[in-house]
Short mmCIF file of C-alpha atoms and ligand atoms in Angstrom, two decimals:
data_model
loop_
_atom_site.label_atom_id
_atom_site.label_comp_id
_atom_site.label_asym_id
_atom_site.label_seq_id
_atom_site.Cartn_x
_atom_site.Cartn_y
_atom_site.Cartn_z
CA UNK A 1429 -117.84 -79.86 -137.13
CA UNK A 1430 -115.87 -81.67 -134.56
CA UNK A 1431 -116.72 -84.72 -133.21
CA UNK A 1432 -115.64 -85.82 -130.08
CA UNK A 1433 -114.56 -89.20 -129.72
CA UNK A 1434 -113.23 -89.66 -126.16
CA UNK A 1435 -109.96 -91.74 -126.98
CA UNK A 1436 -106.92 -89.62 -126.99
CA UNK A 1437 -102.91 -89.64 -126.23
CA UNK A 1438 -102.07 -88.96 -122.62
CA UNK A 1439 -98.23 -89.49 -122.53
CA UNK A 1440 -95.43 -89.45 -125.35
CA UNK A 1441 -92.25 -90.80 -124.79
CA UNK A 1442 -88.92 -91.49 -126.94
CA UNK A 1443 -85.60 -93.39 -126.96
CA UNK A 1444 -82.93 -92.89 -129.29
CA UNK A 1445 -79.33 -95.06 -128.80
CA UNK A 1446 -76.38 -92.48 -128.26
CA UNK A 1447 -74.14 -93.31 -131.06
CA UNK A 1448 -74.29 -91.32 -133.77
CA UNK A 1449 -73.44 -92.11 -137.56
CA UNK A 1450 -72.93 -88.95 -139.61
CA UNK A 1451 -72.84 -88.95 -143.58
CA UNK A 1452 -68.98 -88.23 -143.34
CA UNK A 1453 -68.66 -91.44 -141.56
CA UNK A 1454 -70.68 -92.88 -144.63
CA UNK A 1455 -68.33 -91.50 -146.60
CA UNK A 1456 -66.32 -93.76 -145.46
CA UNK A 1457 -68.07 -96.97 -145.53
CA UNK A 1458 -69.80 -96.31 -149.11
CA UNK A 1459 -69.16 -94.52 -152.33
CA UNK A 1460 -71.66 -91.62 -151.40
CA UNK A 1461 -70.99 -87.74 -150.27
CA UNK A 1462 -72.64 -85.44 -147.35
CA UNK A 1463 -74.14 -83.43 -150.07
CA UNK A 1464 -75.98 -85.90 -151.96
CA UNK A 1465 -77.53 -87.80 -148.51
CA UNK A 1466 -78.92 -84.02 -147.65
CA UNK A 1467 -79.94 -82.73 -151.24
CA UNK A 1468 -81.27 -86.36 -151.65
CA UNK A 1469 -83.08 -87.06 -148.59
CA UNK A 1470 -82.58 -84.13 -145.78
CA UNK A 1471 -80.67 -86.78 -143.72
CA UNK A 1472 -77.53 -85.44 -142.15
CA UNK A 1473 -77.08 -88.28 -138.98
CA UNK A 1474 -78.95 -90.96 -137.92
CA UNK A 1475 -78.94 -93.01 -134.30
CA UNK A 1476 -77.47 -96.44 -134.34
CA UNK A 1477 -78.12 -99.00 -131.75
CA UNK A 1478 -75.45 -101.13 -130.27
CA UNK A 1479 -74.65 -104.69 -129.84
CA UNK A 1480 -77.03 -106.17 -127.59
CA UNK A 1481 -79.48 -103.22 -127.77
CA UNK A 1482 -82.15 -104.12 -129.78
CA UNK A 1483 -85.70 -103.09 -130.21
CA UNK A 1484 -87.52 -104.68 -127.21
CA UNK A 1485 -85.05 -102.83 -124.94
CA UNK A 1486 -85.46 -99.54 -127.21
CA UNK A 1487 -89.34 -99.99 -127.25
CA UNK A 1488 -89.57 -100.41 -123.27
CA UNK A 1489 -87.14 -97.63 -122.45
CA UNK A 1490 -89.34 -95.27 -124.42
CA UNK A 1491 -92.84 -96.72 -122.73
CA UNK A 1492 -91.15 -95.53 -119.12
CA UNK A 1493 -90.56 -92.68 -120.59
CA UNK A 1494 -94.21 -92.96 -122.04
CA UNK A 1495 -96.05 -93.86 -118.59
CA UNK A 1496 -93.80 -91.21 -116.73
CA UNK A 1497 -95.99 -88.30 -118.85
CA UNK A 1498 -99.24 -90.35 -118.68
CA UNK A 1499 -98.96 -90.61 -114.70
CA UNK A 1500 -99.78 -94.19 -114.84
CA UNK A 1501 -97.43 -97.38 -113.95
CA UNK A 1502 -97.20 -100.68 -115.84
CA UNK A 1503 -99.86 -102.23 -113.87
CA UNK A 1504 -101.85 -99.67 -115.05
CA UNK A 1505 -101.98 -100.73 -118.75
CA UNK A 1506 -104.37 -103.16 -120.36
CA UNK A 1507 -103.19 -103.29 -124.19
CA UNK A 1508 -99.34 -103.16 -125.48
CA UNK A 1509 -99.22 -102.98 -129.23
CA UNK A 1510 -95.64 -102.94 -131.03
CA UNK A 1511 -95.11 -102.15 -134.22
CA UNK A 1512 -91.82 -103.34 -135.78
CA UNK A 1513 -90.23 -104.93 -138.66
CA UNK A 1514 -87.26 -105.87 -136.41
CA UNK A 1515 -88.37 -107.74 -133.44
CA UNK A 1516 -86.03 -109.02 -131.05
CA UNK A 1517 -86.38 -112.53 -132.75
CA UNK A 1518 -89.32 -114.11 -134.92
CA UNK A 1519 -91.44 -115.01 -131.73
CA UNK A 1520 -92.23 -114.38 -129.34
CA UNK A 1521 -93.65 -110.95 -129.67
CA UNK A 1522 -91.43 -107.69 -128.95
CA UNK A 1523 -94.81 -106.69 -127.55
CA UNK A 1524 -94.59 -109.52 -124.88
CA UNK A 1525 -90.48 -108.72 -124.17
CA UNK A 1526 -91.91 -105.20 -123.83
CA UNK A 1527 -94.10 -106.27 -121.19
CA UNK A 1528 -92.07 -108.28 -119.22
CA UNK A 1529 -89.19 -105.29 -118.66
CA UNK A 1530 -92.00 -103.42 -117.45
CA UNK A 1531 -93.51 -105.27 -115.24
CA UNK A 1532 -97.50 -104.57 -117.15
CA UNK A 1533 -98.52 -107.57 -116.21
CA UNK A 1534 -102.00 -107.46 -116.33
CA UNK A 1535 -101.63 -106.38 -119.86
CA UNK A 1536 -102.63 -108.41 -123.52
CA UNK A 1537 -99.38 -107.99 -125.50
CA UNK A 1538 -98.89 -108.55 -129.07
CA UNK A 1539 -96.50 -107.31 -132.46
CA UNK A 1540 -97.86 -105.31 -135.46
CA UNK A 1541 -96.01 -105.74 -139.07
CA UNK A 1542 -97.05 -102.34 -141.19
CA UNK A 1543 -93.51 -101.10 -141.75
CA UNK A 1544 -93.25 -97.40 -141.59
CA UNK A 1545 -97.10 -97.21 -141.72
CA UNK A 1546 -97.04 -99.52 -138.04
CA UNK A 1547 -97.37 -96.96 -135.12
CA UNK A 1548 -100.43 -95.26 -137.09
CA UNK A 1549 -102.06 -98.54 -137.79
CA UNK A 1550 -101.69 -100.18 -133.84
CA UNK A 1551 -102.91 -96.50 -132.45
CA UNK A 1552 -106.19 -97.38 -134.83
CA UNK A 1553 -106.37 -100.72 -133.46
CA UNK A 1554 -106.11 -99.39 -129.61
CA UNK A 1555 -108.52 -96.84 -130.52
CA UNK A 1556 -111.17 -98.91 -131.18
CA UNK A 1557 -110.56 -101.53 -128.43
CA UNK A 1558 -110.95 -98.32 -126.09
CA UNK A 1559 -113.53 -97.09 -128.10
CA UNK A 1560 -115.24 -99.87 -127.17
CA UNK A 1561 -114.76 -99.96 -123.61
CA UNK A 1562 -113.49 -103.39 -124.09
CA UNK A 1563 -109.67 -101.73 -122.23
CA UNK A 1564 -109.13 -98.38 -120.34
CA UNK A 1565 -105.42 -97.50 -120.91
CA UNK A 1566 -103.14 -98.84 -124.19
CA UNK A 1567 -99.47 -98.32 -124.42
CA UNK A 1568 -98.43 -98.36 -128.74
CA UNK A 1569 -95.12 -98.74 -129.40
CA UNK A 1570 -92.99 -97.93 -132.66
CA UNK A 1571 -89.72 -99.57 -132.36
CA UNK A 1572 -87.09 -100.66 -134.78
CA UNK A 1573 -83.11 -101.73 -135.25
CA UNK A 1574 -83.44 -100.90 -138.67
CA UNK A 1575 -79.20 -101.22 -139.01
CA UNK A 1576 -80.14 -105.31 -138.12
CA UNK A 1577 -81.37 -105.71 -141.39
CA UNK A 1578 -79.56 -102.80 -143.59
CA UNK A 1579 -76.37 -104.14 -146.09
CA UNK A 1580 -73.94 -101.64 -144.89
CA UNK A 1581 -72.69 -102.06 -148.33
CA UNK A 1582 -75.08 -100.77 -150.16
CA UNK A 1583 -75.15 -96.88 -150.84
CA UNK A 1584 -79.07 -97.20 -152.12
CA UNK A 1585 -80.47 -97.87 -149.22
CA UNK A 1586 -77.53 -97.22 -145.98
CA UNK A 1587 -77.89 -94.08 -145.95
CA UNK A 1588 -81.54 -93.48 -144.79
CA UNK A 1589 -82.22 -95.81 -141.98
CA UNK A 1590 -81.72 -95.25 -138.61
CA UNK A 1591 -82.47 -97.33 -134.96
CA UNK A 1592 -84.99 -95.63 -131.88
CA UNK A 1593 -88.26 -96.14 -130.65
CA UNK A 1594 -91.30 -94.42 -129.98
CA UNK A 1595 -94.09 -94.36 -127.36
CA UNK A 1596 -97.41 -93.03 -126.55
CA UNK A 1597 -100.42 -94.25 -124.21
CA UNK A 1598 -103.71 -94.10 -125.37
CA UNK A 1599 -106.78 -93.74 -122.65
CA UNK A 1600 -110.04 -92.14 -122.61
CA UNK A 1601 -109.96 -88.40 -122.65
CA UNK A 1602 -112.65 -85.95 -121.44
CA UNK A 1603 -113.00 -83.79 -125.08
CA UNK A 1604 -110.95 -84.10 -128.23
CA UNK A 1605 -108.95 -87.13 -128.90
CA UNK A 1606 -108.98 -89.37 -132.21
CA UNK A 1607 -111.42 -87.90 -134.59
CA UNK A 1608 -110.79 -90.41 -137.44
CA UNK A 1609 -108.59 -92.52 -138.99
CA UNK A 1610 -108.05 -93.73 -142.60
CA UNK A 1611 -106.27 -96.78 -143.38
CA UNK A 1612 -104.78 -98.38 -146.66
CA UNK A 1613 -103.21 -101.28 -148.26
CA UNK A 1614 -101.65 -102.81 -151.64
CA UNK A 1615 -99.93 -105.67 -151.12
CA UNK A 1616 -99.61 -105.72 -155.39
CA UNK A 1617 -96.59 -103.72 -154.79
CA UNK A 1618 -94.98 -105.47 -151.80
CA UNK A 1619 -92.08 -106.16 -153.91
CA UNK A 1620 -91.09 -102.33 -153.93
CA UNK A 1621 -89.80 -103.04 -150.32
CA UNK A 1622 -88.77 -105.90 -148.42
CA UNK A 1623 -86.47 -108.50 -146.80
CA UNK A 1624 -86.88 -111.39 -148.95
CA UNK A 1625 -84.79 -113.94 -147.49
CA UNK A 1626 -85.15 -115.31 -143.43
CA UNK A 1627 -88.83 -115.90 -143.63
CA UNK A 1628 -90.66 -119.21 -144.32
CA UNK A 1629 -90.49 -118.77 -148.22
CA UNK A 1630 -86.80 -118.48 -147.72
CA UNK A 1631 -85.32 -119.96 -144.49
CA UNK A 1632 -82.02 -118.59 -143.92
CA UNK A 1633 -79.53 -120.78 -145.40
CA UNK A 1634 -76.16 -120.69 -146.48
CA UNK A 1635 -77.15 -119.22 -149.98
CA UNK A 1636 -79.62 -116.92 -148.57
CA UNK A 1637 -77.07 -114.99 -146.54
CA UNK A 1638 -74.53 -115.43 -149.36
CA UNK A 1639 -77.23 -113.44 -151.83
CA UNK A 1640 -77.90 -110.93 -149.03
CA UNK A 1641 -81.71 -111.53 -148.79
CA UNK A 1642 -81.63 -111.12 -145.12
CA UNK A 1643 -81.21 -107.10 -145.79
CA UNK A 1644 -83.63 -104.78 -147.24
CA UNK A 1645 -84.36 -104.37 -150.69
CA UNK A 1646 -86.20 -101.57 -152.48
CA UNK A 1647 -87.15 -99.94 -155.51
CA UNK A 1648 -86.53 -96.31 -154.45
CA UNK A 1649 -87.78 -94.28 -157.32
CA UNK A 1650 -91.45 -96.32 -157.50
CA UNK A 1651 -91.70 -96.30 -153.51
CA UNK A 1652 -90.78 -92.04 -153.75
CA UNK A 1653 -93.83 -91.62 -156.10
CA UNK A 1654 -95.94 -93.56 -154.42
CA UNK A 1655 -95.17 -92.01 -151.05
CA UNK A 1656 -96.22 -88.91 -152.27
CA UNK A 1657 -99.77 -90.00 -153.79
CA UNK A 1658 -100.91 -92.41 -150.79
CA UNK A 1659 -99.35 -90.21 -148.02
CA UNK A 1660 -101.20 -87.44 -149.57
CA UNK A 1661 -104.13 -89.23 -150.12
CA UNK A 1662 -104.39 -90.67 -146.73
CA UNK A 1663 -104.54 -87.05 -145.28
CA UNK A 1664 -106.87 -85.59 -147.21
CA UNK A 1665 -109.12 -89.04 -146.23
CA UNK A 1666 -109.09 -88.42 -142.71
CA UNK A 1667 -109.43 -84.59 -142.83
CA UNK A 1668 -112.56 -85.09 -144.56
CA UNK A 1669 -113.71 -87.83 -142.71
CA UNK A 1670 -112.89 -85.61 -139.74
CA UNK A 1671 -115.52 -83.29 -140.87
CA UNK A 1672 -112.15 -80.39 -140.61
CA UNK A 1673 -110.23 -78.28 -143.73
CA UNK A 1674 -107.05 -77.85 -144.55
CA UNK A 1675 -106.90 -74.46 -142.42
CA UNK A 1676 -108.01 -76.16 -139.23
CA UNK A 1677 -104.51 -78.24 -138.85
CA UNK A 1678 -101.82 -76.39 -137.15
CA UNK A 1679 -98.76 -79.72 -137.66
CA UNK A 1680 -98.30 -82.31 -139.64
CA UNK A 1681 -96.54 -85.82 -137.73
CA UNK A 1682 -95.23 -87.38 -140.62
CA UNK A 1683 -93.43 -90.57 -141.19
CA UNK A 1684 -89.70 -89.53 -141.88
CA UNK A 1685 -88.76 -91.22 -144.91
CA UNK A 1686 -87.07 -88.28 -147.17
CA UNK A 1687 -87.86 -84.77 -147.06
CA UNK A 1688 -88.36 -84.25 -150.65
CA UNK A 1689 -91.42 -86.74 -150.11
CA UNK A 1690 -92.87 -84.52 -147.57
CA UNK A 1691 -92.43 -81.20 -149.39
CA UNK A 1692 -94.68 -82.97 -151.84
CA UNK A 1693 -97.28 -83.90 -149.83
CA UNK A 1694 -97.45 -80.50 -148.44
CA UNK A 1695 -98.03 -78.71 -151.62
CA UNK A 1696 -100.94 -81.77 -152.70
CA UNK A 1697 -102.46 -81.48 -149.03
CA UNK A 1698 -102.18 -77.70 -149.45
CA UNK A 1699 -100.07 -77.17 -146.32
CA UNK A 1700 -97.47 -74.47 -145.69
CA UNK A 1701 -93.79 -76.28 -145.06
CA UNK A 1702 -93.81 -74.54 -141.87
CA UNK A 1703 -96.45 -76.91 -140.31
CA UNK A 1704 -94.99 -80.10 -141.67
CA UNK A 1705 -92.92 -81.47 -138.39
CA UNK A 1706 -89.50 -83.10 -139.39
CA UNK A 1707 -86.52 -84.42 -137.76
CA UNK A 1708 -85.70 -86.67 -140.22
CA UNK A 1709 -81.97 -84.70 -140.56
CA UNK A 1710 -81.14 -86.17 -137.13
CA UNK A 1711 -82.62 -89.26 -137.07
CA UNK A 1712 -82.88 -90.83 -140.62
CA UNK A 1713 -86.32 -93.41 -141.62
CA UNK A 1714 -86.59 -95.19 -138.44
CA UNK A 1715 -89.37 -96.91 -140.28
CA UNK A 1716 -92.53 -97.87 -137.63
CA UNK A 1717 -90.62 -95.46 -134.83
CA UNK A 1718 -90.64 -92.68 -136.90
CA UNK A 1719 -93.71 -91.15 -136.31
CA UNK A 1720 -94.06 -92.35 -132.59
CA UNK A 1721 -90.44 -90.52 -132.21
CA UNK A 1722 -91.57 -87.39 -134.28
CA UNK A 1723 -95.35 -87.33 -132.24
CA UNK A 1724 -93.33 -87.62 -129.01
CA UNK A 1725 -90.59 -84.74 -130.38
CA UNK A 1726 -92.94 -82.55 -131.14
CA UNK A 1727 -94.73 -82.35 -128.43
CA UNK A 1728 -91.49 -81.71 -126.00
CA UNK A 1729 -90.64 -78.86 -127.91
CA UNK A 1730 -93.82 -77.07 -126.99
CA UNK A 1731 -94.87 -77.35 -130.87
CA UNK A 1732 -98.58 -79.23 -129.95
CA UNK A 1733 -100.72 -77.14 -127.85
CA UNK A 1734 -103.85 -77.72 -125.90
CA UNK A 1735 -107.11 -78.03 -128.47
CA UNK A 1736 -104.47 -77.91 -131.35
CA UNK A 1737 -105.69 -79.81 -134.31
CA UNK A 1738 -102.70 -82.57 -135.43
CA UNK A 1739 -102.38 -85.19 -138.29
CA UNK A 1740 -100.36 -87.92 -137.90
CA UNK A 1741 -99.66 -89.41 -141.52
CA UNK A 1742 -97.71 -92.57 -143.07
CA UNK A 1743 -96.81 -94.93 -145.61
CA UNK A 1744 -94.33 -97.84 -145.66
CA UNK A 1745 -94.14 -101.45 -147.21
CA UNK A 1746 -96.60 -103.52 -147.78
CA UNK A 1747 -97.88 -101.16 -148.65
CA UNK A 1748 -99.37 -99.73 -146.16
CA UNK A 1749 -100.52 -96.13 -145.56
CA UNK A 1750 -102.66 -94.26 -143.01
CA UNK A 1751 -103.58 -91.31 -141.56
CA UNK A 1752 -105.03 -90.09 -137.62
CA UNK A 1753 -106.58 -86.62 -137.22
CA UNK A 1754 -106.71 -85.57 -133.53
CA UNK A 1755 -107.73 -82.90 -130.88
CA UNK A 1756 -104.45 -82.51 -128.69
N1 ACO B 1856 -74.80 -91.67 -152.73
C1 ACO B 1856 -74.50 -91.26 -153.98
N2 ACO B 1856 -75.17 -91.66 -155.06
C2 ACO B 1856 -76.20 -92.50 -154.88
C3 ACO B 1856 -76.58 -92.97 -153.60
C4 ACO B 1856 -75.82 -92.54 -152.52
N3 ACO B 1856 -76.09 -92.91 -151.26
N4 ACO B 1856 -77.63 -93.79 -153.73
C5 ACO B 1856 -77.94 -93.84 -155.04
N5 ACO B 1856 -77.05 -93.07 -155.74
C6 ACO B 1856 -77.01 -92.82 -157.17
C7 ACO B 1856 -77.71 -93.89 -157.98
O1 ACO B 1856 -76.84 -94.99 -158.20
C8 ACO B 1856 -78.03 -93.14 -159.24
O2 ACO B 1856 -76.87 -93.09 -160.06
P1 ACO B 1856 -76.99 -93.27 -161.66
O3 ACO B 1856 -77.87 -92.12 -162.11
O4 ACO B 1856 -75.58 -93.19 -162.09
O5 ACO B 1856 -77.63 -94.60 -161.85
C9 ACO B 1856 -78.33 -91.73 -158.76
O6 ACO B 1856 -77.73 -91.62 -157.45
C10 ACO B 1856 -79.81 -91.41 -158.64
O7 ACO B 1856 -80.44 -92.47 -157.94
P2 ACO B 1856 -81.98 -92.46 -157.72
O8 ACO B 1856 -82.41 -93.77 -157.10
O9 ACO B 1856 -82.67 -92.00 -158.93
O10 ACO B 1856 -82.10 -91.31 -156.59
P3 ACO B 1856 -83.41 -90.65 -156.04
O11 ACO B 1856 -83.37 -89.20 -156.29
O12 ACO B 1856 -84.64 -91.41 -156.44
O13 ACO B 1856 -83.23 -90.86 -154.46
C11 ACO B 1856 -84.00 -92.27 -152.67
C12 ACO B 1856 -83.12 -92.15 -153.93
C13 ACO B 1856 -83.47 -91.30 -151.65
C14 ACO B 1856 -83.92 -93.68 -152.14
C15 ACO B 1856 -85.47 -91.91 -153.02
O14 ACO B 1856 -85.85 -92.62 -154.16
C16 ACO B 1856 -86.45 -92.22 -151.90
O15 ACO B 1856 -86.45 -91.60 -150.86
N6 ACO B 1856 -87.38 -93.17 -152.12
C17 ACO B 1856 -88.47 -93.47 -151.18
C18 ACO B 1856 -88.04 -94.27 -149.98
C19 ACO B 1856 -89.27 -94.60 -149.17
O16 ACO B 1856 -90.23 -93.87 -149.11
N7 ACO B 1856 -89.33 -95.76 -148.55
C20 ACO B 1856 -90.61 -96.17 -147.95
C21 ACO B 1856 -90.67 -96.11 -146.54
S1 ACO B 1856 -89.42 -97.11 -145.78
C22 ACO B 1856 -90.17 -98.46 -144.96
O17 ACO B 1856 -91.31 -98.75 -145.10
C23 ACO B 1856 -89.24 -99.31 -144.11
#
């Protein structure tokens, strides 16, 4: 039985920076090879943002885009929510840069930090605040630099991150919409991904940069099988909290962090690999953009339809993981 909930996305929009790094330029830069980056991880090329581009300009460029669809202007929107573990700087909010390039200025702004898990977790929060009548039209954001804060040095980790941004506003909708949302956490395993150094527990310093604790670091192998299990987890949650099967979903919107990972939650979620949407091979983990970029994708390429039945589903450090189920 579907319920209708009244909150839904009326406009998708994405920005990606024009340069584009292919594995053979990794070859390059790292001991690594084309064929182990695809077999590996499905990544072939991934979007990196210049000097002086950074994720508030990303973040805004895709809410134009964003508003454009939705038929509304800045003035329009009440809530901005960003998610990002690269803001512009440590305050003030990317959410608040966002808002001043466009001119929303009737808007509350403010940042999310859920990693890859981020755009999924500020479309829950949004959802309720509409839900609640307490704001009429919310503009989420998934934006990240992830090349800011990746050791170009390292082939463990270089090779999957990427830099765009993600849009989509949120406003009441006559039927469908949000039909649930599951949520997660374990911050027990934070130390399977982070940036250690450049916080308040470590102040960059001298030594900090020296060590390199101002770039990720992450267990890959732990985070893979975890992926799998919570990703998997967190769709079959909201299915059944959706009151929906299995049968009733016609695409997955996955975060993009390796496509082995999703082939693996397909088979657990009992999903053919044909409704799993990816575009990880051109774009690489943009981490919280990912899934604002791959909801936006999809749904240019004419793959969402009208009364279609969607999951958007992620997981990311923290951890964090989450799921939506929505009527398009
Ligand atoms: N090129 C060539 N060889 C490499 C590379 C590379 N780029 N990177 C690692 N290797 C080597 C390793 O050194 C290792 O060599 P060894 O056997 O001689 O020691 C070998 O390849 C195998 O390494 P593994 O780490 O076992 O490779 P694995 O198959 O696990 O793949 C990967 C690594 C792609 C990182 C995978 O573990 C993964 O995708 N993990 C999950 C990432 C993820 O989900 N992150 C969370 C979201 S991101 C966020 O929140 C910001």
């Amino acid at each position: 039985m579907k319920k209708k909930s009244g909150v839904g996305v009326i406009g998708t929009g994405k920005f990606l920076p024009t340069r584009v790094l292919t594995n053979s330029d990794l070859e390059k830069m790292v001991d690594t090879s084309d064929e182990w980056i695809i077999t590996r991880t499905g990544i072939k090329e991934r979007r990196i943002a210049g000097e002086g581009i950074a994720t508030a300009f990303m973040g805004s460029e895709a809410a134009k885009k964003a508003l454009e669809k939705a038929n509304l202007s800045a003035v329009d929107i009440d809530l901005i929510i960003t998610a990002t573990i690269t803001p512009d700087m440590q305050f003030p909010s990317t959410a608040c840069l966002i808002q001043s390039r466009l001119g929303a200025s009737k808007a509350v702004a403010f940042d999310i930090s859920a990693a890859c898990s981020g755009y999924i977790f500020a479309m829950a929060v949004a959802y309720e605040f509409i839900k609640s009548g307490l704001y009429r039209n919310a503009l989420i954001i998934g934006a990240e630099k992830m090349s800011s804060i990746t050791d170009w040095n390292d082939r463990n980790t270089c090779v999957l991150f990427g830099d765009g941004a993600g849009a989509s506003v949120l406003s009441k909708v006559d039927r469908g919409g949000i039909l649930s949302v599951y949520m997660g956490s374990d911050g027990r395993n934070a130390p399977m991904l982070e940036v250690p150094g450049g916080g308040s527990l470590r102040p960059s310093t001298h030594e900090t940069i020296d060590e390199k604790l101002h770039y990720v670091k992450m267990s890959g192998q732990e985070l893979f099988k975890e992926a799998v299990r919570l990703m998997a987890e967190a769709g079959n949650k909201a299915l059944a909290l959706s009151g929906l099967r299995c049968s009733d979903i016609s695409l997955v919107i996955p975060h993009q962090a390796n496509v082995r990972i999703l082939w693996a939650v397909a088979k657990k979620m009992n999903l053919p690999r044909e409704k799993v949407y990816l575009n990880i091979d051109r774009y690489g983990n943009m981490s919280a953009a990912s899934t604002a970029v791959a909801l936006a994708e999809a749904q240019e390429e004419g793959r969402i339809k009208k009364g279609d039945i969607i999951i958007l589903d992620a997981f990311g450090a923290g951890l964090t993981w989450g799921a939506i189920v929505m009527e398009w």
